[in-house]
XYZ file of C-alpha atoms in Angstrom:
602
model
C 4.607 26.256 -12.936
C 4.056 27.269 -16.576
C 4.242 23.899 -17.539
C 1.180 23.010 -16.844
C 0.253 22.751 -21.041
C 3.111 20.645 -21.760
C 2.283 17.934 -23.769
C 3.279 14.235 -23.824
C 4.767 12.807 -26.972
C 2.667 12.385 -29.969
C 2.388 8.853 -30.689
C 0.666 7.761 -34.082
C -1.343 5.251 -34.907
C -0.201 3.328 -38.351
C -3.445 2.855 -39.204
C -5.957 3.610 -42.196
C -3.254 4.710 -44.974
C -3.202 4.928 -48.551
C -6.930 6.626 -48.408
C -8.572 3.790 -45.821
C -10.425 5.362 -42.921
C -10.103 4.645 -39.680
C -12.782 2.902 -37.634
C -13.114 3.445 -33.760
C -15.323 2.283 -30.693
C -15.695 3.792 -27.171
C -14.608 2.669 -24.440
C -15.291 2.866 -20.617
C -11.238 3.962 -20.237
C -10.016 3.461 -23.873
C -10.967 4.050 -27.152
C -9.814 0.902 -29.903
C -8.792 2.069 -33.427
C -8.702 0.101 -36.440
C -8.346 0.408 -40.012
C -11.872 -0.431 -41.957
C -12.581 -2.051 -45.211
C -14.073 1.242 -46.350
C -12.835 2.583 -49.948
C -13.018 5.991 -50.895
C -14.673 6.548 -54.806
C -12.045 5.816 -57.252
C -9.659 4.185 -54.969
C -8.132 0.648 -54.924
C -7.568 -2.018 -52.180
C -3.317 -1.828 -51.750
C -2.130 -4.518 -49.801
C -3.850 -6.347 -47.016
C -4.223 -3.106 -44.755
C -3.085 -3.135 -41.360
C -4.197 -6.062 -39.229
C -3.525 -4.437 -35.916
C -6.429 -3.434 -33.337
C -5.162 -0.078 -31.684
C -6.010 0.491 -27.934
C -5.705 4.567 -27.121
C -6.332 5.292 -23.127
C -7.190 8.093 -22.398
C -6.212 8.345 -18.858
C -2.465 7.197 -17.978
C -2.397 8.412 -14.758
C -4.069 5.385 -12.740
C -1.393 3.760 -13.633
C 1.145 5.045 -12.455
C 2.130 3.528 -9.329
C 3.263 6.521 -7.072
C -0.184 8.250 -8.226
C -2.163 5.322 -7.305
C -1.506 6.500 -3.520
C -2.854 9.648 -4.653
C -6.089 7.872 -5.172
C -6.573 5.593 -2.673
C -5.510 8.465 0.123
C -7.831 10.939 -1.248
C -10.697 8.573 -1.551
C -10.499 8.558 2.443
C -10.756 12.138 2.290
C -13.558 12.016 0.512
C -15.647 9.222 2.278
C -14.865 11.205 5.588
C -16.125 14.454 3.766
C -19.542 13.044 3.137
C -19.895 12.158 6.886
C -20.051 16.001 8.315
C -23.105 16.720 9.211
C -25.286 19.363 8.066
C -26.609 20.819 10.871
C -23.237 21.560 12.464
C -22.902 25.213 12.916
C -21.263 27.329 9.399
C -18.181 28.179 11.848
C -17.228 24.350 13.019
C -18.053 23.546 9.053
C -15.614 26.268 7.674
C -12.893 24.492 10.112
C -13.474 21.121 9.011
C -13.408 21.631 5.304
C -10.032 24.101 5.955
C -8.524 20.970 7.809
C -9.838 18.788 5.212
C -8.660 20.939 2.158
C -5.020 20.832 3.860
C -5.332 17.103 4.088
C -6.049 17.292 0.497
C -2.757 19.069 -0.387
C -0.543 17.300 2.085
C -1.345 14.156 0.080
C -0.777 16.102 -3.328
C 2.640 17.225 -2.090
C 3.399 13.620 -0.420
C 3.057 12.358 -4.097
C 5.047 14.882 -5.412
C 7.919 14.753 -3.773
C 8.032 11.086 -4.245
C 7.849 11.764 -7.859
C 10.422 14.053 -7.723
C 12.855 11.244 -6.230
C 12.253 9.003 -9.237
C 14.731 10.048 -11.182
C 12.828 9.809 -14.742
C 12.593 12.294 -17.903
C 8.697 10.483 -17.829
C 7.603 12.162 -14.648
C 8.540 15.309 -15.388
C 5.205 16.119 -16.770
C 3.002 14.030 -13.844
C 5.549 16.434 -11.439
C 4.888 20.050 -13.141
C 0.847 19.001 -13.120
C 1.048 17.965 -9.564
C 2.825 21.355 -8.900
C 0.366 23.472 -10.910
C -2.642 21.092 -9.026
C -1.814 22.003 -5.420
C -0.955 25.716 -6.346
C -4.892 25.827 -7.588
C -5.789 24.048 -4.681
C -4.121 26.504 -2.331
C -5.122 29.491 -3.516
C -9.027 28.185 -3.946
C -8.584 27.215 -0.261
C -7.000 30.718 0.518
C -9.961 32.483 -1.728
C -12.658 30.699 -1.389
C -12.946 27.646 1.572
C -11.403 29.784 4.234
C -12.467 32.912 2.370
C -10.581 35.356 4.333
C -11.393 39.090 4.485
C -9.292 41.899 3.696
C -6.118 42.300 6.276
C -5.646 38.154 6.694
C -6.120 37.900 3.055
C -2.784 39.549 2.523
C -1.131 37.084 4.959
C -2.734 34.229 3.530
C -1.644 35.260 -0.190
C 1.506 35.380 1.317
C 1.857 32.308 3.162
C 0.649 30.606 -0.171
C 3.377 32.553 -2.355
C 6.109 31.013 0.127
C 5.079 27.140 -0.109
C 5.450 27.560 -3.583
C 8.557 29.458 -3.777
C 10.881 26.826 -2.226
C 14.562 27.843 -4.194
C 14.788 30.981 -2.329
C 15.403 28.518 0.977
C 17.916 26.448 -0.835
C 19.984 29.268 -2.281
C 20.096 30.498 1.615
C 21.400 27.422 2.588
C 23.780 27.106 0.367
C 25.038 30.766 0.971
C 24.801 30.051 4.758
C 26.884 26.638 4.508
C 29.714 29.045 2.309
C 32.919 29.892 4.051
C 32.192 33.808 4.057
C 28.075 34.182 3.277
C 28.116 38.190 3.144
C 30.939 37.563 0.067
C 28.346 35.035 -1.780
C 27.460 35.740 -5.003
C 24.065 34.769 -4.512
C 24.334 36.895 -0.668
C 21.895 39.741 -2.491
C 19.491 37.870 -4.564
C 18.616 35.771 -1.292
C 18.454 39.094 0.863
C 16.157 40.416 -1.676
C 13.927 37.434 -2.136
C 13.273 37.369 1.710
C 12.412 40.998 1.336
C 9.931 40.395 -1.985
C 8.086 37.428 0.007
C 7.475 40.019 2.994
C 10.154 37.499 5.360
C 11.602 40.315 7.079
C 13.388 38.718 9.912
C 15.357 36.249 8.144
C 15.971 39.231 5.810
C 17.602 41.290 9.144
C 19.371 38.466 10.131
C 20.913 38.597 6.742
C 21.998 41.754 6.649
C 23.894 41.464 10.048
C 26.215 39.482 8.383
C 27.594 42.455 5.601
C 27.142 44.942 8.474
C 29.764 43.440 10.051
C 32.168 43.189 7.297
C 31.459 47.144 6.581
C 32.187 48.571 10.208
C 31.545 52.833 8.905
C 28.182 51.833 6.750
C 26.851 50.519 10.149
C 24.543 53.553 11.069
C 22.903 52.811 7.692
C 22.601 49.046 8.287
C 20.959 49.644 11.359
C 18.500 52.372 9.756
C 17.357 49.573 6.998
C 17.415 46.999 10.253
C 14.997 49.869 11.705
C 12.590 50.115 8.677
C 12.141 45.903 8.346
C 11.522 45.734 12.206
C 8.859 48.396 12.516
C 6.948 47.529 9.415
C 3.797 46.554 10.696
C 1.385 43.597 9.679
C -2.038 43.082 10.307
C -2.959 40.520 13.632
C -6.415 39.078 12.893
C -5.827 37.537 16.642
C -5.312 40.831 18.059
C -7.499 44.107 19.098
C -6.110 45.934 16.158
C -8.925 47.248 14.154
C -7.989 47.282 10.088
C -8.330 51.268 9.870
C -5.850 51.424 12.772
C -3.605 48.909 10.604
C -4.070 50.966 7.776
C -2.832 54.280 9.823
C 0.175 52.724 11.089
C 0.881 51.193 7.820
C 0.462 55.065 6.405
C 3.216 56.384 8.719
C 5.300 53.395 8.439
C 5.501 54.129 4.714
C 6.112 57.549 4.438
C 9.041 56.911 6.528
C 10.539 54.958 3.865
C 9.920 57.240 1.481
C 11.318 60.178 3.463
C 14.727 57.794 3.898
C 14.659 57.400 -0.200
C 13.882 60.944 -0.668
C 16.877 62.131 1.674
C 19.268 59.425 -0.086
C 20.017 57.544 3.466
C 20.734 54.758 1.564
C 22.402 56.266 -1.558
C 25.924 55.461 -1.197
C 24.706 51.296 -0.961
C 22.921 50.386 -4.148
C 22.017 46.971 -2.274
C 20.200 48.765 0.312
C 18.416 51.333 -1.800
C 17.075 48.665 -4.071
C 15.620 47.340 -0.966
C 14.063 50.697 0.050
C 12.463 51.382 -3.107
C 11.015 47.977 -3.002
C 9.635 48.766 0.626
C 7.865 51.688 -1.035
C 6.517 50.199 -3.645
C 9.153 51.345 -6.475
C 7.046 49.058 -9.706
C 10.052 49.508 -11.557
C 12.576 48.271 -9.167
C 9.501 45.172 -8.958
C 9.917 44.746 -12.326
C 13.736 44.859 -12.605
C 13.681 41.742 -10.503
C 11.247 39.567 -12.709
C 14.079 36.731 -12.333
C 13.505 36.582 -8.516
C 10.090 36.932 -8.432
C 9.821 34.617 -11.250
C 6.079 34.637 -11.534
C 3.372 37.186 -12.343
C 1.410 36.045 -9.400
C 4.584 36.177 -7.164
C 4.790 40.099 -8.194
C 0.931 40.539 -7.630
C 1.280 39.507 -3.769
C 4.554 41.616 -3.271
C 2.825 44.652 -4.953
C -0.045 44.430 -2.161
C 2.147 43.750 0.376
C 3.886 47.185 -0.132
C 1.078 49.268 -2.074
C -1.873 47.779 -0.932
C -1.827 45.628 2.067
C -5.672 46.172 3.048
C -6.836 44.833 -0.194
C -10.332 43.700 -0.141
C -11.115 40.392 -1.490
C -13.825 42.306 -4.216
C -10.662 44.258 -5.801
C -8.518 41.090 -6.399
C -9.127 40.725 -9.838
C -8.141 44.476 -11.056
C -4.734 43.813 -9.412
C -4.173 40.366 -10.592
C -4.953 41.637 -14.221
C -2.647 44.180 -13.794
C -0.001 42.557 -12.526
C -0.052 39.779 -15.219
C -0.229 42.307 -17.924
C 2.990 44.309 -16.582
C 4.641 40.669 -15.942
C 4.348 38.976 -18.801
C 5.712 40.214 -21.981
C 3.131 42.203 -24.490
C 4.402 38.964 -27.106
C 3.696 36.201 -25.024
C 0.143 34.440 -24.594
C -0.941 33.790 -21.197
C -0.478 29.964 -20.448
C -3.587 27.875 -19.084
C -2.247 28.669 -15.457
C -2.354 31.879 -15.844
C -5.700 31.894 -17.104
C -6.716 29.476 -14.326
C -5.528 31.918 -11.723
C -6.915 34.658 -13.031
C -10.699 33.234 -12.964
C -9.304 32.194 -9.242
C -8.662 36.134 -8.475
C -12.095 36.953 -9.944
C -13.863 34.905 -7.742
C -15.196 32.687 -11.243
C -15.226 29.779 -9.625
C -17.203 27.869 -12.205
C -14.429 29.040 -15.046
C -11.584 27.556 -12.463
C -13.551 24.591 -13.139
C -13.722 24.708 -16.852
C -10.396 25.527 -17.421
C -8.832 23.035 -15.223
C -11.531 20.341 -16.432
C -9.644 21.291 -20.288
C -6.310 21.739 -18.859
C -5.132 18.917 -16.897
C -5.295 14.945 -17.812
C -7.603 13.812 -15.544
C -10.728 14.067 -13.700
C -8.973 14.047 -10.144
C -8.751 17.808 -9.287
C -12.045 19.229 -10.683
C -13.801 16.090 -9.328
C -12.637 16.690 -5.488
C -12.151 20.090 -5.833
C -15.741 20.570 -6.428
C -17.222 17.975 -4.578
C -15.382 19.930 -1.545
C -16.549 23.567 -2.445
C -20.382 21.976 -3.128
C -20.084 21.031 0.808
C -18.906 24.803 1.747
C -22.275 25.521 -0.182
C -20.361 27.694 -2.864
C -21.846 25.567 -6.360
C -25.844 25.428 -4.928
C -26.643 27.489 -8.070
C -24.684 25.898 -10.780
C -26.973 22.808 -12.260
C -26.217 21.119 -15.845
C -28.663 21.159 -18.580
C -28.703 17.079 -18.836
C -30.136 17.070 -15.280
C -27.187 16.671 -12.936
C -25.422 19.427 -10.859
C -21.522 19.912 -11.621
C -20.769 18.206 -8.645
C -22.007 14.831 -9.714
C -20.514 15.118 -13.344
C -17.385 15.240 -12.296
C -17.293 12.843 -9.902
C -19.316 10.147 -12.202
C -16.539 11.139 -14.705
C -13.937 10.521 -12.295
C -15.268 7.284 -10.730
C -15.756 5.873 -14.339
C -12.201 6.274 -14.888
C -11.479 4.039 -11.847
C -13.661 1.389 -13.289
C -11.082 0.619 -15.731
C -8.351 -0.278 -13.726
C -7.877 -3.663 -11.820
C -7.719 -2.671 -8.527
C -9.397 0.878 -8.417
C -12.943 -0.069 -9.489
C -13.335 -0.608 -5.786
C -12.917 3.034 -5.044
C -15.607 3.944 -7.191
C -18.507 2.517 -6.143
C -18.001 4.812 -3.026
C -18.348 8.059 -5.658
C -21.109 6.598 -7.195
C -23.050 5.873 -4.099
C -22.236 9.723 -3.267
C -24.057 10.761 -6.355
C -27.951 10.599 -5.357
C -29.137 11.092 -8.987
C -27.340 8.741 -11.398
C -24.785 6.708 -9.519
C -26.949 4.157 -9.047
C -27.490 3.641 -12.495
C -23.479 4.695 -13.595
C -22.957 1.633 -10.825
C -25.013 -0.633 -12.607
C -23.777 -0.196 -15.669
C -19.908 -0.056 -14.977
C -20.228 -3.305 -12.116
C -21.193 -5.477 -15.385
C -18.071 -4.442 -17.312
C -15.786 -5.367 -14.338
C -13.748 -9.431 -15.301
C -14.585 -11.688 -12.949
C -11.241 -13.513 -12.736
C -11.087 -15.271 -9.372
C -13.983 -16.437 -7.055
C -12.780 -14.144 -4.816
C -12.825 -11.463 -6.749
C -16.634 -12.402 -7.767
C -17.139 -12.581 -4.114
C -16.103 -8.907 -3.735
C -18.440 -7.482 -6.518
C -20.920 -9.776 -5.568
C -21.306 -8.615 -2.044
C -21.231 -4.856 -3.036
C -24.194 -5.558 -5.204
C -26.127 -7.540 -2.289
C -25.401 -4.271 -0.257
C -27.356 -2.113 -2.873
C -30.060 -4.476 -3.616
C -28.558 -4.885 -7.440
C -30.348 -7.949 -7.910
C -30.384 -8.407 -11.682
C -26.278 -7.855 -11.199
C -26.459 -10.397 -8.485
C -28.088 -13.174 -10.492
C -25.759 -11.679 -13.616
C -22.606 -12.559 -11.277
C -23.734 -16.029 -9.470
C -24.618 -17.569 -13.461
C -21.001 -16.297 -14.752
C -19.602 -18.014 -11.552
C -21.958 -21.284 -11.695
C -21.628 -21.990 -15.471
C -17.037 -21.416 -15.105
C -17.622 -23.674 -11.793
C -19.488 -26.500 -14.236
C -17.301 -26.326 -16.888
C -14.499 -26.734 -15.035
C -16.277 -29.500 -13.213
C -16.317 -28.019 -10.279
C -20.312 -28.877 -9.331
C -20.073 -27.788 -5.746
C -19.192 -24.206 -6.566
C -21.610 -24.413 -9.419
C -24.399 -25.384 -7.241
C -23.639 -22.923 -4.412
C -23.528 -20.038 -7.269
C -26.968 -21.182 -8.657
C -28.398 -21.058 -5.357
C -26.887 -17.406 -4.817
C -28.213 -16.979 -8.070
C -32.241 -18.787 -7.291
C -31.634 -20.044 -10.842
C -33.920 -22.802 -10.294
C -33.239 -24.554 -13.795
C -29.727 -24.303 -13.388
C -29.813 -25.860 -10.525
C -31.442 -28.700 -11.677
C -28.856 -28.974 -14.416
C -26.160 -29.563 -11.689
C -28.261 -31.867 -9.680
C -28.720 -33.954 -12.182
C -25.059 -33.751 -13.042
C -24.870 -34.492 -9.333
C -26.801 -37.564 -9.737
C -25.074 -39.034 -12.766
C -21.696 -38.583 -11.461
C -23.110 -40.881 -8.326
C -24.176 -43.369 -11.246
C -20.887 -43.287 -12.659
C -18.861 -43.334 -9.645
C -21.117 -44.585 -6.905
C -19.965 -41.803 -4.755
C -20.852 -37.913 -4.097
C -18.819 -35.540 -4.691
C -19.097 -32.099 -2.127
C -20.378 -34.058 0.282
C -19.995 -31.167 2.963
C -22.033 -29.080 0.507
C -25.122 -31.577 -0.151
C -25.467 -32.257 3.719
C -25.875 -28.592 4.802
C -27.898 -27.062 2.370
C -30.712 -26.836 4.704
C -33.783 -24.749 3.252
C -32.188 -23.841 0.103
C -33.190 -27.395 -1.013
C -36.141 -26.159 -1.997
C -35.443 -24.606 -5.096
C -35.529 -27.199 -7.435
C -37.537 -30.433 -7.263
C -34.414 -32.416 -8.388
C -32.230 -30.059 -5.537
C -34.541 -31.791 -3.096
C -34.419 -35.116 -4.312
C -30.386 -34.838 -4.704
C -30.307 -33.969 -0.738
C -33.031 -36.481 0.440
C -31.496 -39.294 -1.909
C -28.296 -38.148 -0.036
C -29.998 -38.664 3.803
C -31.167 -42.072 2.753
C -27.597 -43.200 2.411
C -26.928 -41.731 5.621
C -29.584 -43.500 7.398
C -28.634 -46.678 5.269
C -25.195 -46.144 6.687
C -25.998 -46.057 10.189
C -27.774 -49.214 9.623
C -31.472 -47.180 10.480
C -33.129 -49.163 7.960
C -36.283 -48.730 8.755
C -36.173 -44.900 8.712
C -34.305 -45.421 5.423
C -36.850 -47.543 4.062
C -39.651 -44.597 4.343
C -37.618 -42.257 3.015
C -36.880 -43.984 -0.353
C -40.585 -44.788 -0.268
C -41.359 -41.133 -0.129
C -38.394 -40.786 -2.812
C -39.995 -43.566 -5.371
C -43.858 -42.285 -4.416
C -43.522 -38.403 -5.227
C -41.999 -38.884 -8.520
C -39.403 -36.019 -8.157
C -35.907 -38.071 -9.358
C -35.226 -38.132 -13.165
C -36.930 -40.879 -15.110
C -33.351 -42.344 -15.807
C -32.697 -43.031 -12.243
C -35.547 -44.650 -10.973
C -34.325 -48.067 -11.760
C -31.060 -47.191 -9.049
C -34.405 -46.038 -7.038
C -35.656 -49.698 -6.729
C -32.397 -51.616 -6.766
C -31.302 -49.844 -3.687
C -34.737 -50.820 -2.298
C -33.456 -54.170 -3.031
C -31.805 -54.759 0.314
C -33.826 -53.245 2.225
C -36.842 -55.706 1.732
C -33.996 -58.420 3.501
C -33.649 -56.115 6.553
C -35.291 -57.383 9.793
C -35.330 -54.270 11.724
C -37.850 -52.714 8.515
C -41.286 -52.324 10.046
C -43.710 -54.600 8.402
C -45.923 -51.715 7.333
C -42.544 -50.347 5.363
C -42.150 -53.778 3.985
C -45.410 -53.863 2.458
C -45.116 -50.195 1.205
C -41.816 -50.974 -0.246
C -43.454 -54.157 -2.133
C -46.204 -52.271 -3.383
C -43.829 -49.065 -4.747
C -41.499 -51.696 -6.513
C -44.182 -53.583 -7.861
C -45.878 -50.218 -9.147
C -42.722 -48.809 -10.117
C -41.199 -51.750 -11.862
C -44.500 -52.239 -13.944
C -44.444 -48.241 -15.011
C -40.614 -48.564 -16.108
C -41.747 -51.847 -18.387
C -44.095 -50.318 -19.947
């Protein structure tokens, strides 16, 4: 678990040598380093420098693919998190955000275990943080979600020293699978560790198995059998009050100390070692460091058989104490231990800090938090810049996601659970986000519709209606200008419209033009690009007369481009032969022509 400070390989950056300096910008995700023209005093230029733009990120993680699912399951998490309501009663709450802290750590541990099957040297580090994560996480859930009070804290410290003590189960298998398990070499160490974590039945079960291969040392097998069986643990479930507990704990210990003071157990160094342990014996703790293998491992056992009523309040003087004994005088506490430390001092806030310092990303603190704001543990802890610590670190984290391709999507669900500046942080990051299919447009353009972003919206439609036209593509330019109610650019493409007609003497995006309904409206040329489009409709279904009024209407308000009125009055042209034109439209159509053709000549 120590590992949680290793390092990843330094990698430098060839850049500014020979006395140049190095030039940088900021990045959302990544920070670019170059080499500038600058000269020190009394230098001179060597070479051509290095030509080479230098991209640094600063968070590696979301890009892993295994820790990807990390992200995407706890962003469920979260979004369900939000959704509890307030006014549910503090004892429904507390259950919720237990079951929702587990949920939390199952997904941790579902990622880390998948790790752990990738056989890579690169993973080792993502594996050791994962492992040092979810140990935080449990032992913040122990002290501070479920927040248990003295008697189930014990139990709780102890169920959280097992999940993260796994080898102790795989040496017992292995000594179990062995031909003769009570002759294993390992037969002691696992009988001891089951004793150290407070697992006292598979401990007895143990031992039957060298009490049968030592027929005349039964009686004293059966006396240590005695002493594991009757040692009693607190029932939260049950009538038991904890000064009753504490009394029968009291006579159950000095018991075992009146079997160590009479030597019962003197002529089987095995089972004394076990005694003294059951009494508390710190040095016989100490002599089995390798076992324990932790400081916090020894802190739990300690309470277990010194202190097993331990109130929440004295937590920290034991946990101090136990590190100090632990840990050798040379050695320098690693971040973890620090981390767990503040955890055992109730310090949330410096949990926080030193995780926020310690690990590589933004995912822990961000969640963490956000989780114990809910249980109403971080009410008093606002920033100086005018957020709380809850919203920092999750506008940190969600920024993060804006970076990657796929991710950015996850984000805007942080930032729309951060009531002060996630707005804004939206804003700003939806902008920076490539818009490299339509459909991908279509995505960020809808989550800006559903947050009335409407500078972001017109932002997006011009992007999409200006790549649609230079491509050629006028239908998709048109329908992105109308998103847009860019009413110039729509004229642009209408008129582009139009002179591809001239050109061709066909529409293109016919479907389009015909069912544009109101949206017409926005330009003057839109409209005359759909109406010019009707009257070859009507012309087509031989209603000539209605025709005929319509491209009278057309010629009469003036609203097509001055270089297509002449195509105006030539396709009023055959319409003047047509029978079936009312006589009134006849004489309309004369007079327009007439009027028209004399205004062009001039």
């Amino acid at each position: 678990m120590e590992e949680l400070d290793v390092e990843p390989a330094i990698t430098n950056i060839p850049a500014a040598s020979d006395g140049k300096h190095l030039g940088f910008a900021w990045g959302p995700g990544d920070i670019l380093a170059y080499e500038t023209l600058y000269m020190a005093p009394g230098m001179c230029a060597k070479g051509s420098g290095c030509s080479f733009i230098h991209e640094v990120r600063k968070d590696e993680d979301i890009y892993s693919p295994i820790l990807r699912k990390l992200f995407n399951e706890s962003h469920h998490i979260f979004v369900g998190l939000q959704t509890i309501r307030e006014d549910l009663p503090s004892k429904n709450k507390k259950t919720q955000f237990v079951s929702i802290s587990k949920n939390y750590r199952s997904v941790i541990r579902a990622c880390m275990e998948e790790l752990q099957q990738v056989a890579a040297s690169v993973l080792v580090l993502q594996v050791s943080i994962l492992l040092a994560i979810e140990l935080i996480w449990n032992l913040c859930e122990v002290l501070f979600i479920d927040a248990a009070p003295a008697g189930p804290l014990l139990l709780h410290l102890l169920d959280w020293v097992r999940l993260h003590k796994g080898d102790v189960d795989e040496k017992a298998r292995e000594v179990l699978q062995s031909e003769s398990p009570a002759e294993h070499h390992d037969y002691w160490d696992v009988v001891v560790s089951y004793v150290l974590q407070g697992r006292f039945e598979e401990a007895r079960q143990m031992l039957v198995k060298q009490a049968t291969l030592q027929p005349a040392a039964r009686n004293m097998y059966k006396l240590m059998d005695t002493l594991l069986s009757k040692m009693p643990f607190y029932n939260p479930g049950g009538t038991q009050t904890l000064t009753e507990f504490d009394v029968k704990w009291r006579h159950w210990h000095e018991e075992v100390d009146r079997c160590l003071q009479d030597n019962s157990f003197a002529s089987n160094q095995h089972l004394e070692i076990i005694c003294k342990i059951l009494v508390g014996d710190e040095d016989t703790l100490l002599e089995h460091k390798e076992l324990l293998s932790t400081w916090y491992h020894f802190l739990v056992t300690r309470l277990l058989f010194c202190h097993p009523t331990v109130k929440p309040t004295e937590l920290h003087y034991y946990a101090q104490s136990c590190m100090t004994m632990f840990l050798d005088l040379r050695s320098v506490p690693e971040p973890l231990d620090s981390i767990l430390l503040a955890a055992f001092e109730f310090d949330i806030h410096q949990v926080i800090k030193d995780c926020s310092i310690a690990l590589n990303n933004w995912w822990f603190v961000a969640h963490l938090t956000d989780l114990l704001d809910h249980c109403k543990l971080l009410q008093s802890h606002n920033l100086h810049f005018g957020s709380n610590l809850r919203e920092f670190l999750l506008l940190e984290y969600a920024s993060g996601l804006f970076t990657h391709h796929s991710l950015w999507q996850l984000a805007v669900d942080y930032f729309d659970n951060c009531p002060e500046f996630g707005h804004v942080y939206l804003e700003l990051q939806i902008e920076r986000v490539p818009l490299d299919t339509e459909r991908k447009a279509l995505k960020v353009l809808r989550i800006c519709e559903q947050r009335q972003m409407s500078e972001q919206v017109r932002s997006i439609c011009k992007i999409m209606a200006m790549r649609a036209l230079r491509n050629n593509r006028l239908g998709s330019a048109l329908s992105w200008s109308i998103r847009a109610k860019d009413a110039a650019f729509a004229t642009l493409i209408s008129e582009r419209f139009l002179q591809d007609y001239c050109a061709r003497g066909t529409f293109s995006d016919l479907d389009l033009i015909d069912n544009l309904g109101p949206a017409m409206l926005l330009s003057d040329r839109l409209t005359f690009l759909v109406k010019y489009r009707e009257f070859h409709k009507l012309y087509e279904e031989n209603r000539f007369s209605e025709a005929a009024k319509l491209l009278l209407s057309l010629i009469t308000a003036k609203i097509a481009p001055r270089s297509f009125w002449m195509t105006l009055l030539t396709d009023a042209l055959p319409l003047l032969e047509q029978k079936e034109v009312s006589h009134s439209a006849h004489c309309a159509l004369h007079c327009g022509f007439g009027h028209d053709l004399c205004f062009i000549l001039q």
